[in-house]
GROMACS .gro file of C-alpha atoms in nm:
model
  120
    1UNK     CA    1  11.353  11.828   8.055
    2UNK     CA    2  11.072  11.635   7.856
    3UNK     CA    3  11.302  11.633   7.557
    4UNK     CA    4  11.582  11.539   7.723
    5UNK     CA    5  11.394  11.260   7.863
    6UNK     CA    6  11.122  11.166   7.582
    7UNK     CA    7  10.966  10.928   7.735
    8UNK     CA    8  10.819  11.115   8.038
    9UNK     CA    9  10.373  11.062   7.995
   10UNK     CA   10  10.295  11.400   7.900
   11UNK     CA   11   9.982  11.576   7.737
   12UNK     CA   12   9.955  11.927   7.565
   13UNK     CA   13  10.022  12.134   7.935
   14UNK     CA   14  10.315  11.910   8.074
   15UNK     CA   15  10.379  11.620   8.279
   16UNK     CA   16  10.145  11.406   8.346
   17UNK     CA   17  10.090  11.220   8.699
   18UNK     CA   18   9.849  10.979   8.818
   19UNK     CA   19   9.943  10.979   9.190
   20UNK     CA   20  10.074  11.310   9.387
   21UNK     CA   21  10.375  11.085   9.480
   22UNK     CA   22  10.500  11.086   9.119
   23UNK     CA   23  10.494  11.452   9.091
   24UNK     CA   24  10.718  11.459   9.383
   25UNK     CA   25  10.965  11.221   9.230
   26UNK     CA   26  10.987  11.430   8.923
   27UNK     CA   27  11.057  11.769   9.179
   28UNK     CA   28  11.341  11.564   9.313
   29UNK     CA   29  11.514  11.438   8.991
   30UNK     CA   30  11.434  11.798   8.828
   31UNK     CA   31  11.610  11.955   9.186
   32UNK     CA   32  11.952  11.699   9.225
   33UNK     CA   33  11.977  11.771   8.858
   34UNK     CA   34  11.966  12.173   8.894
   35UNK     CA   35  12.221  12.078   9.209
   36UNK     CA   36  12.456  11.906   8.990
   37UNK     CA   37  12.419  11.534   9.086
   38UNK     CA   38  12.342  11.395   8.760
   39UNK     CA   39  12.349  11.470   8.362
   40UNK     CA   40  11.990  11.461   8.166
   41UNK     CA   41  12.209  11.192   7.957
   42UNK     CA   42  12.309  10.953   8.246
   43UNK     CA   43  11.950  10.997   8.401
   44UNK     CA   44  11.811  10.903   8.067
   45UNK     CA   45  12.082  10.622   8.074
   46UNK     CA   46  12.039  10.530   8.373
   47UNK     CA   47  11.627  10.493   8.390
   48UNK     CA   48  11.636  10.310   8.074
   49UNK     CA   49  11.894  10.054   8.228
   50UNK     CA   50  11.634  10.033   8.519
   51UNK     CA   51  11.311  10.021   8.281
   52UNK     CA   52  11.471   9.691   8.071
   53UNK     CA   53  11.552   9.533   8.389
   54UNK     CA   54  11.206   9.550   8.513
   55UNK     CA   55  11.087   9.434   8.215
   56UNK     CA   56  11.354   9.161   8.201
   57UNK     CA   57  11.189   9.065   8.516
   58UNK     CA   58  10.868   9.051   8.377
   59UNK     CA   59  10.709   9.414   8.442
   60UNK     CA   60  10.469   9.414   8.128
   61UNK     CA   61  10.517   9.768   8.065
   62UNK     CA   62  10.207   9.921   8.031
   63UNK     CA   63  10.312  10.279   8.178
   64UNK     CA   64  10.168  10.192   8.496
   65UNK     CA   65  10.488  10.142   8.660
   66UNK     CA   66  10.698  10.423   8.452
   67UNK     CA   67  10.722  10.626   8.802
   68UNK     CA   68  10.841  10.294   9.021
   69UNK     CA   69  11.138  10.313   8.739
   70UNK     CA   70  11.175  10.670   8.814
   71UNK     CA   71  11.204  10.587   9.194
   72UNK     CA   72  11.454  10.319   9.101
   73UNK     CA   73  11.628  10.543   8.900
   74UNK     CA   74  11.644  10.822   9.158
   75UNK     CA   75  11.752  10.544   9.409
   76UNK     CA   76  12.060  10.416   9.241
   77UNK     CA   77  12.168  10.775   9.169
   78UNK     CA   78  12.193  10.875   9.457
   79UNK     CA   79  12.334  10.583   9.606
   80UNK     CA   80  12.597  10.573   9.313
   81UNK     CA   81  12.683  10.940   9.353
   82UNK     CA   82  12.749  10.927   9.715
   83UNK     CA   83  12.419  11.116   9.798
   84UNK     CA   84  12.300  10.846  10.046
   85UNK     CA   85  12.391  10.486  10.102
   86UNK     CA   86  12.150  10.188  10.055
   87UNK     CA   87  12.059  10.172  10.452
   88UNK     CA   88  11.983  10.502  10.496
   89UNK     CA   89  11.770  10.474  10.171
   90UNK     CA   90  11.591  10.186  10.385
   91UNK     CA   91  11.593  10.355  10.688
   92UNK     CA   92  11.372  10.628  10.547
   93UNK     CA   93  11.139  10.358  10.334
   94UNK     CA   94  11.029  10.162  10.665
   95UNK     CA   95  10.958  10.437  10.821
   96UNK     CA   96  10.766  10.633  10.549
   97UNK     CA   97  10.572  10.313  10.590
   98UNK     CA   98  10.562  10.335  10.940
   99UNK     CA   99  10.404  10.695  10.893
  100UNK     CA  100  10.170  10.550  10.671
  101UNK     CA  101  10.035  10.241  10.854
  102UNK     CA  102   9.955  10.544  11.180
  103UNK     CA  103   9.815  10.817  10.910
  104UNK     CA  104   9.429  10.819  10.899
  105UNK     CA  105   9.318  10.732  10.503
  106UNK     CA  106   9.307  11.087  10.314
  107UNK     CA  107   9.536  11.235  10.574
  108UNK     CA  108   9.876  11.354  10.492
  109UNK     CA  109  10.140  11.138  10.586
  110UNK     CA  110  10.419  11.351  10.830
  111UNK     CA  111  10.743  11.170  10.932
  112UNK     CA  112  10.797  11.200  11.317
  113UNK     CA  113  11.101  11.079  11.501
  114UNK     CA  114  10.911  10.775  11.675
  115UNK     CA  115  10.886  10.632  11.286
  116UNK     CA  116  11.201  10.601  11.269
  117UNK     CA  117  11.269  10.413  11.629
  118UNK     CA  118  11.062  10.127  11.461
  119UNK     CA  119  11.256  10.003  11.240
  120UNK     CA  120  11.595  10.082  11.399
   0.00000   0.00000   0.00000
């Protein structure tokens, strides 16, 4: 996968991640890729589209935000692919944050039906 997508931050042993939540967005784009939803080539297409937007828009482009492309990228896959829609995309982002607003700091954050009557 790291040479079908070069750009991936990498040392000698892998991927490289500087929060757990960007190892868990490379699971899921490695997993709907083994499940058929996408092509290496229209990910790689499809993340650069979303990298030169963000910087269109002013993201400097250090690396820091490489994984918030990879989210974005994951995102409009799915939505474009028929995976999800937008609002049920949203649905689960308010309340993820929900989650995380109740979870104690250094606590894993667990979804529970009442996160999801908050933002209904």
């Amino acid at each position: 996968m790291t040479t079908a997508v070069p750009s991936i931050p990498c040392d000698a042993e892998g991927p490289v991640f500087r929060e757990p939540w960007e190892a868990q967005a490379f699971a899921m784009a490695l997993m709907l890729h083994q499940r058929g939803v996408f092509t290496w080539p229209e990910w790689a297409a499809t993340l650069s589209d979303e990298i030169k937007r963000a910087q269109a828009g002013g993201d400097p482009d250090t690396g820091e935000t490489y994984y918030r492309h990879w989210m974005a990228t994951l995102e409009r896959l799915v939505t474009e692919k028929n995976v999800t829609d937008t609002k049920a995309l949203s649905r689960y982002r308010d309340a993820w944050d929900h989650a995380a607003d109740r979870t104690p700091h250094g606590e894993p954050i667990e979804l529970i039906p009442s996160d999801f009557q908050h933002h209904d």
